[in-house]
mmCIF file of C-alpha atoms and ligand atoms in Angstrom:
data_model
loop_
_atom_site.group_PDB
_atom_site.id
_atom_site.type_symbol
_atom_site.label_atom_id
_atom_site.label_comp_id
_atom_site.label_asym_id
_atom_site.label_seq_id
_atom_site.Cartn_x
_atom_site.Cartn_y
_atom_site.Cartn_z
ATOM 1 C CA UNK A 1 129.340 60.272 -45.224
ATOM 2 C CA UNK A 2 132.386 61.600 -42.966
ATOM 3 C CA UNK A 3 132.270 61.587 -39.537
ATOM 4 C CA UNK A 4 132.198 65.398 -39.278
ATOM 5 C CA UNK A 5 129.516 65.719 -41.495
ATOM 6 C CA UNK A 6 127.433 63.246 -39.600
ATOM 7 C CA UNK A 7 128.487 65.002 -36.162
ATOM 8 C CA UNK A 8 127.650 68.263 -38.198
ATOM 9 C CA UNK A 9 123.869 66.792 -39.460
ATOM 10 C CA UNK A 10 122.982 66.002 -35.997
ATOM 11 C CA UNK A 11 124.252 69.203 -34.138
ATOM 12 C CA UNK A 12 121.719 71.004 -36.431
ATOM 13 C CA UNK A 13 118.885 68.601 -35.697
ATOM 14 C CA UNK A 14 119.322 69.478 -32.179
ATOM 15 C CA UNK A 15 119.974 73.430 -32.460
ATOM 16 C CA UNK A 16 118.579 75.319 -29.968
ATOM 17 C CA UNK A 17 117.121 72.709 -28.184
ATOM 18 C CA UNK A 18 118.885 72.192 -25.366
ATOM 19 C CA UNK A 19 120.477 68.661 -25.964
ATOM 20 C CA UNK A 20 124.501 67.604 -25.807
ATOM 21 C CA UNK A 21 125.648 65.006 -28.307
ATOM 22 C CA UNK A 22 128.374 62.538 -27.086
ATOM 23 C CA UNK A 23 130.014 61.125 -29.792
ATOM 24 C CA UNK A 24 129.992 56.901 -29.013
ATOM 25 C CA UNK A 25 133.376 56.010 -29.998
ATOM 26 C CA UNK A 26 133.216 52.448 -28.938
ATOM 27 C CA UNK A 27 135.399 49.830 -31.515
ATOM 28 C CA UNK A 28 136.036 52.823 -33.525
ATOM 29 C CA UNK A 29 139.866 53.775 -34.275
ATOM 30 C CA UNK A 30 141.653 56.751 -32.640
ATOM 31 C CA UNK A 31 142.063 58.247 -36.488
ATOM 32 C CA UNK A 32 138.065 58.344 -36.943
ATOM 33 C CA UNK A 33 137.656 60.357 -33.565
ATOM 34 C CA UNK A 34 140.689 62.881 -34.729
ATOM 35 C CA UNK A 35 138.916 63.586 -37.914
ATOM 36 C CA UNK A 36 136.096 64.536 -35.382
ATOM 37 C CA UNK A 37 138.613 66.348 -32.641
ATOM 38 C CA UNK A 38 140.322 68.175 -35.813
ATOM 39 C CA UNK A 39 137.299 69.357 -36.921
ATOM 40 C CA UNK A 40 136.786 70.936 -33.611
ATOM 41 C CA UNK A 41 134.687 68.133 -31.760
ATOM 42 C CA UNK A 42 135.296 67.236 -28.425
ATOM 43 C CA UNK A 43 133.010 64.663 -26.625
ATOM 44 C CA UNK A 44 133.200 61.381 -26.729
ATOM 45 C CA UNK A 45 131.160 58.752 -25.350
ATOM 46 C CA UNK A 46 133.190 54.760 -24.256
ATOM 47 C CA UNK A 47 132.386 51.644 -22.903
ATOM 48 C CA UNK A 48 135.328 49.751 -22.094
ATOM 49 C CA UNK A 49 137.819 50.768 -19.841
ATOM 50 C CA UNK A 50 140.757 49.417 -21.282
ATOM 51 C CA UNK A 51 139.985 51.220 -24.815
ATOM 52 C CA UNK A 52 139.645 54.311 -23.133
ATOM 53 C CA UNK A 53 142.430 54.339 -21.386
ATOM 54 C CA UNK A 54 144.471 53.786 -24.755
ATOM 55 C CA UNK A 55 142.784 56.292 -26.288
ATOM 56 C CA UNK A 56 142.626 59.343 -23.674
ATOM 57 C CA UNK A 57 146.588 58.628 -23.463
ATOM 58 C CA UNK A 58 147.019 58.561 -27.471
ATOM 59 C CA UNK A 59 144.792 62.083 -27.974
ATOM 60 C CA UNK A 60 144.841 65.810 -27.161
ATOM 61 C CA UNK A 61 144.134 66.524 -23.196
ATOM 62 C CA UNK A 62 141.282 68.971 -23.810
ATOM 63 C CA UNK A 63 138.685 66.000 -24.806
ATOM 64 C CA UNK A 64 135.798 65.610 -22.478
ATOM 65 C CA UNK A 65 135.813 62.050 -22.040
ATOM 66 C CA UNK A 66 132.249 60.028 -20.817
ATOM 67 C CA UNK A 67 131.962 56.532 -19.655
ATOM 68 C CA UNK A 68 128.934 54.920 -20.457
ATOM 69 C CA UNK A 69 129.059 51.244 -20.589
ATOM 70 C CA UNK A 70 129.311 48.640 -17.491
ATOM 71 C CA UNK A 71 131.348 49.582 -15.093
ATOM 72 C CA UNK A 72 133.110 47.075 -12.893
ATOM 73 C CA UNK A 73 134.260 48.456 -9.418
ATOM 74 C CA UNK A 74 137.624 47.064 -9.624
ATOM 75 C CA UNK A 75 138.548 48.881 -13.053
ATOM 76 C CA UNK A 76 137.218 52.815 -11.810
ATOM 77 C CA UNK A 77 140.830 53.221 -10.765
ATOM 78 C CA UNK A 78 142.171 53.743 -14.316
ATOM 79 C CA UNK A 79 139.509 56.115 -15.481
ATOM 80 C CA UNK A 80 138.993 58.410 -12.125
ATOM 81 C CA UNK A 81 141.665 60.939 -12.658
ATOM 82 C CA UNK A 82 140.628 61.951 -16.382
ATOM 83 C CA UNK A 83 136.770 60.892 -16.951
ATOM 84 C CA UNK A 84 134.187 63.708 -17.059
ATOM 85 C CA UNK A 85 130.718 61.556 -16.164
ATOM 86 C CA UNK A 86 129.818 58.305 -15.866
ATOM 87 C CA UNK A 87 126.495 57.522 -17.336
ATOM 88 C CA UNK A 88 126.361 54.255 -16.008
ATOM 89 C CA UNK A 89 126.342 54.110 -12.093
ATOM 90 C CA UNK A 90 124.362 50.758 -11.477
ATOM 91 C CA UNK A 91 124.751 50.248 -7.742
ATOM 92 C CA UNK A 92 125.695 51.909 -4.495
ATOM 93 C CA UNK A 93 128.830 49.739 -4.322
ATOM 94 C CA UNK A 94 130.027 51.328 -7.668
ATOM 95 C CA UNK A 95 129.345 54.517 -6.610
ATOM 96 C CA UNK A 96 131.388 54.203 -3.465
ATOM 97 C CA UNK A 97 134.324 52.685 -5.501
ATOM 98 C CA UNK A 98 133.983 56.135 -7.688
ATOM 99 C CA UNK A 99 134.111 58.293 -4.716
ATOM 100 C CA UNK A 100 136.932 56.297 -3.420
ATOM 101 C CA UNK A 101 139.020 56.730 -6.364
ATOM 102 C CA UNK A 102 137.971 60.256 -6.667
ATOM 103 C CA UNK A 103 139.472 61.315 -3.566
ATOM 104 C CA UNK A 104 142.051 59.606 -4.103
ATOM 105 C CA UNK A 105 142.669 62.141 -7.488
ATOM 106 C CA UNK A 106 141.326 65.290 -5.261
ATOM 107 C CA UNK A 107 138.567 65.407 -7.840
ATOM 108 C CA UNK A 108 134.818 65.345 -7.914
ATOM 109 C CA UNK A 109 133.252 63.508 -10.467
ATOM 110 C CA UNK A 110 129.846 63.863 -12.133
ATOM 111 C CA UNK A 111 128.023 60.934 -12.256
ATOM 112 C CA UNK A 112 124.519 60.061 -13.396
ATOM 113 C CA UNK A 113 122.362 56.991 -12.071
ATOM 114 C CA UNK A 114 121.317 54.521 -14.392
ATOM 115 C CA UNK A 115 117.632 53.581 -14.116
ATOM 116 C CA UNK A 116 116.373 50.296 -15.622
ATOM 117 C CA UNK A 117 113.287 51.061 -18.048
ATOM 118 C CA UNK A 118 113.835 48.299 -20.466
ATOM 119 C CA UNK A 119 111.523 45.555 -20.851
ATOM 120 C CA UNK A 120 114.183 43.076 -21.109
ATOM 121 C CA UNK A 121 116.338 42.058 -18.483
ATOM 122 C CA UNK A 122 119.329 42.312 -20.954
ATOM 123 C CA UNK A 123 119.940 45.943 -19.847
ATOM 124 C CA UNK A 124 121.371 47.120 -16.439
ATOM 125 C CA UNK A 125 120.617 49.601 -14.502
ATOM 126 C CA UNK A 126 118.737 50.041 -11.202
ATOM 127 C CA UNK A 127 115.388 50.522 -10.172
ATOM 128 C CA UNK A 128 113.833 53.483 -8.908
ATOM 129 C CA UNK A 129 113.519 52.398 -5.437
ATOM 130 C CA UNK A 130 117.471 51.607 -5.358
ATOM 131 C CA UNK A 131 117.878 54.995 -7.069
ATOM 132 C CA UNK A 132 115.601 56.827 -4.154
ATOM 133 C CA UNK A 133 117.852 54.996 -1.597
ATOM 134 C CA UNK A 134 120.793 56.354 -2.954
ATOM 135 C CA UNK A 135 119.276 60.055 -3.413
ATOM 136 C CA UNK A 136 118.881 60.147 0.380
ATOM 137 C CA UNK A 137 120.517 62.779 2.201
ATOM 138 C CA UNK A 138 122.516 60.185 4.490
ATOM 139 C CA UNK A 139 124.431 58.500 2.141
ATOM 140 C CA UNK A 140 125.135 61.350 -0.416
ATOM 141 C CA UNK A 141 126.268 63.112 2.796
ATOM 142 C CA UNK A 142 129.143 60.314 2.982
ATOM 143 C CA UNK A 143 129.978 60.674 -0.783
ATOM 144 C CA UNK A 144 131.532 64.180 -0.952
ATOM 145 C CA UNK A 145 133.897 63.376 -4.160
ATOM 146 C CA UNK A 146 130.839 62.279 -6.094
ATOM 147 C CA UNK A 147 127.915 64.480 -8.199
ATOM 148 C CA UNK A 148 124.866 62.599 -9.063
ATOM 149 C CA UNK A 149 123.905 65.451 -11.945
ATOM 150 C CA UNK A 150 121.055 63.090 -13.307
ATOM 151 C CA UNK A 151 119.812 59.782 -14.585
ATOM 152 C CA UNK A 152 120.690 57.597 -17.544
ATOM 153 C CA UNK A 153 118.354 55.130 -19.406
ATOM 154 C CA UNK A 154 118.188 53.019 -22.233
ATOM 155 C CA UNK A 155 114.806 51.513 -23.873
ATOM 156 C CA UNK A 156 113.838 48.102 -25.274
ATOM 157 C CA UNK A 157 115.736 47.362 -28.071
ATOM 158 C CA UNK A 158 112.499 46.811 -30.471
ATOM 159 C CA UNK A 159 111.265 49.094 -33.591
ATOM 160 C CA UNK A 160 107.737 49.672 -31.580
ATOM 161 C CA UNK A 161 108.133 53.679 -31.103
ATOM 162 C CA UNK A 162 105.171 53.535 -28.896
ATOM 163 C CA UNK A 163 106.967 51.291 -26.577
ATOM 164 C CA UNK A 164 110.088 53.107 -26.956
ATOM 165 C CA UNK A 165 108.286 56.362 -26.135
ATOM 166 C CA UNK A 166 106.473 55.118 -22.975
ATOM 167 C CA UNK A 167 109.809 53.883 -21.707
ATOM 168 C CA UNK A 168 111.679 57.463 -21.913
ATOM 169 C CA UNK A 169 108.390 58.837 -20.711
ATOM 170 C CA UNK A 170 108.802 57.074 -17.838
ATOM 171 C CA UNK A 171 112.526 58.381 -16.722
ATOM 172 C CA UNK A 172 111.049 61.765 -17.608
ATOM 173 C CA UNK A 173 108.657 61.260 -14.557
ATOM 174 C CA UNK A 174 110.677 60.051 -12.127
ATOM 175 C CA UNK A 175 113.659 61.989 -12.887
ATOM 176 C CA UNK A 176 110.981 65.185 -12.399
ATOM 177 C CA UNK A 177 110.180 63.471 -9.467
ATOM 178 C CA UNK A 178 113.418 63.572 -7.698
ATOM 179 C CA UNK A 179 114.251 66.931 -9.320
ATOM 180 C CA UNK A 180 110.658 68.341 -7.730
ATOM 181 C CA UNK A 181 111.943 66.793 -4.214
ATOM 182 C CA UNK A 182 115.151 68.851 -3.431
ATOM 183 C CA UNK A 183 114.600 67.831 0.604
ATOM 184 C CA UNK A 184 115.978 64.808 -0.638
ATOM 185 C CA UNK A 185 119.375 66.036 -1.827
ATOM 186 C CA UNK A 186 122.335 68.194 -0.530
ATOM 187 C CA UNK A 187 123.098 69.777 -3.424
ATOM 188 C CA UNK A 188 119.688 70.153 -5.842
ATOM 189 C CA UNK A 189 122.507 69.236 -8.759
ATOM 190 C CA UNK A 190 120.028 66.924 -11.070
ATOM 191 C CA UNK A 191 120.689 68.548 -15.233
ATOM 192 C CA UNK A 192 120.824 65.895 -16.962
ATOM 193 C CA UNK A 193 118.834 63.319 -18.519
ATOM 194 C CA UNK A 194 121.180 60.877 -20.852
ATOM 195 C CA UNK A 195 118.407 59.136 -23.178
ATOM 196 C CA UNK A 196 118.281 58.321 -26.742
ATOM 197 C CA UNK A 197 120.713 56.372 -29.730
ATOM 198 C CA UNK A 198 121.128 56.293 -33.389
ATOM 199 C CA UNK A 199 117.872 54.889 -33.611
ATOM 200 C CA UNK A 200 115.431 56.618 -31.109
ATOM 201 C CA UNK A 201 117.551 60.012 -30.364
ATOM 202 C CA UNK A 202 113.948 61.830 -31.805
ATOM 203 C CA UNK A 203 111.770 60.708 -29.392
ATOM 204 C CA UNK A 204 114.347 61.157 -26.469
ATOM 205 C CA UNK A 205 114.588 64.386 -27.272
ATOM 206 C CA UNK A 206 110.318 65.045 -27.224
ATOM 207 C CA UNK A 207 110.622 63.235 -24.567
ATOM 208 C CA UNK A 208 113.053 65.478 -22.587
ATOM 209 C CA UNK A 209 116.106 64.188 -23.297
ATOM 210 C CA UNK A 210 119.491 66.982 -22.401
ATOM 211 C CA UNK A 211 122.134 64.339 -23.793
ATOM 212 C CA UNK A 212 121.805 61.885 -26.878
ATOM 213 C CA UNK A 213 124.599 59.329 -26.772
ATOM 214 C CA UNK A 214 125.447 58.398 -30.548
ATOM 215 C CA UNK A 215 127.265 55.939 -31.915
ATOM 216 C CA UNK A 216 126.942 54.198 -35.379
ATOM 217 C CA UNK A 217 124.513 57.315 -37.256
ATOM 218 C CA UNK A 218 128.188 59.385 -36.473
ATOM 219 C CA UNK A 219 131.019 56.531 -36.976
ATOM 220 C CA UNK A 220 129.299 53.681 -39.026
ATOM 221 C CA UNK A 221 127.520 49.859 -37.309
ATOM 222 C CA UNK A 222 130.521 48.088 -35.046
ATOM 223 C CA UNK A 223 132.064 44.673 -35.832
ATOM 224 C CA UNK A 224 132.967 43.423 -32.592
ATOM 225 C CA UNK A 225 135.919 41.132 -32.680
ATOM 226 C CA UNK A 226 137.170 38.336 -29.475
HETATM 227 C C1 PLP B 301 126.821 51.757 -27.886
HETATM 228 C C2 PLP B 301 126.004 52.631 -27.016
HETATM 229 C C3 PLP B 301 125.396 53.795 -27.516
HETATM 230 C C4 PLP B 301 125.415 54.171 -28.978
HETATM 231 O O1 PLP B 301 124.633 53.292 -29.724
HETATM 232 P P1 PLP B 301 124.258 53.575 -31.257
HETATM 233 O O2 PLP B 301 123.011 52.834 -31.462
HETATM 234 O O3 PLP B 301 125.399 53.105 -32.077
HETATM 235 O O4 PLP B 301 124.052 55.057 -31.388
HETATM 236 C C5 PLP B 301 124.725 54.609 -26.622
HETATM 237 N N1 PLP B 301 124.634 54.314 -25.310
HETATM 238 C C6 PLP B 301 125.200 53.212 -24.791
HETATM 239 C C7 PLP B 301 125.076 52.940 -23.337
HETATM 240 C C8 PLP B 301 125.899 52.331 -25.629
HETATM 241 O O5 PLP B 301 126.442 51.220 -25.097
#
């Protein structure tokens, strides 16, 4: 199937339901996300800062880029004058480095915190304590060119659904508990919760999900080359 048709299946899956669907565009060549942009599709999910820089400089200005892989401190530079959220803010360190380069641009820029729910230690993220650290009034308070809007997480990579479930179940919670404590925050700004891929977008979505980052069910499995 073409990529707008798969973009086009899953926009009606998720009618009405409150979700956004970035469009993972990781690997994939600049023509592939044109026959998306063309067909009027404009959100698209990277994780490598290098290959988004090529490719926000080779397309139309009007695409709402989002960053969503590892994030190295040293590389937010390139990225901070164009990129609409980062999914994947992993440390206070990072987060400083974003609202660095942020002013630096005389931008704000949304950012969501991403919480560690896997059962493997393959994933990265932080914990909920770091997370409730970083919520606190005094440091946001020193972090005006940032938005935390939400939290990211990603589950176990395993077939189990029941484990898969509990694990988005889980950022529900605690994401309802910050959202429930709005002492803790300046601005009350918490939206979004970025859960759910190709394979478990469903159950992110039962299980409260507002964004479903997709890669391979839209643009076909990824052959990663050195
Ligand atoms: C690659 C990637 C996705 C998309 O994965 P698919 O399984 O291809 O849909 C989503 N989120 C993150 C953080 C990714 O790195």
């Amino acid at each position: 199937m073409a990529v707008i048709e798969n973009i086009q299946f899953i926009e009606k899956e998720i009618e009405g339901k409150g979700v956004t669907l970035v469009a993972v565009s990781k690997t994939k060549p600049v023509e592939m996300l044109m026959e998306a942009y063309n067909a009027g599709f404009r959100r698209f999910g990277e994780n490598y800062v290098q290959e988004l820089v090529d490719k926000h400089e080779l397309m139309p200005k009007d695409i709402e880029w989002h960053f969503i892989g590892h994030l190295q401190s040293n590389k937010v530079k390139y990225i901070a004058s164009f990129v609409s959220l980062i999914h994947s803010v992993d440390s206070l360190k990072l987060l400083q480095e974003i609202n660095k380069q942020a002013t630096k641009n005389n931008r704000v820029i949304a950012c969501l915190l991403q919480i560690y729910i896997a059962e493997e230690d393959t994933k990265s993220g932080m914990t909920e304590e770091e997370c409730l650290e970083i919520m606190k009034a005094e440091t946001l308070e020193k972090l005006q060119n940032v938005r935390i809007v939400g939290l990211m997480g990603m589950t176990t990579l395993t077939d189990d659904e029941t484990q898969i479930r509990k694990e988005f179940k889980k950022l529900k919670d605690f994401y309802q508990t910050l959202t429930f404590n709005p002492q803790r925050l300046p601005h009350p700004s918490l939206t979004i919760l970025s859960m759910g891929m190709s394979g478990d977008y469903g159950i992110a979505i039962e299980e409260g999900s507002t964004i479903i980052r997709v890669g391979s069910k839209i643009f076909g499995g990824r052959i990663y080359q050195k």
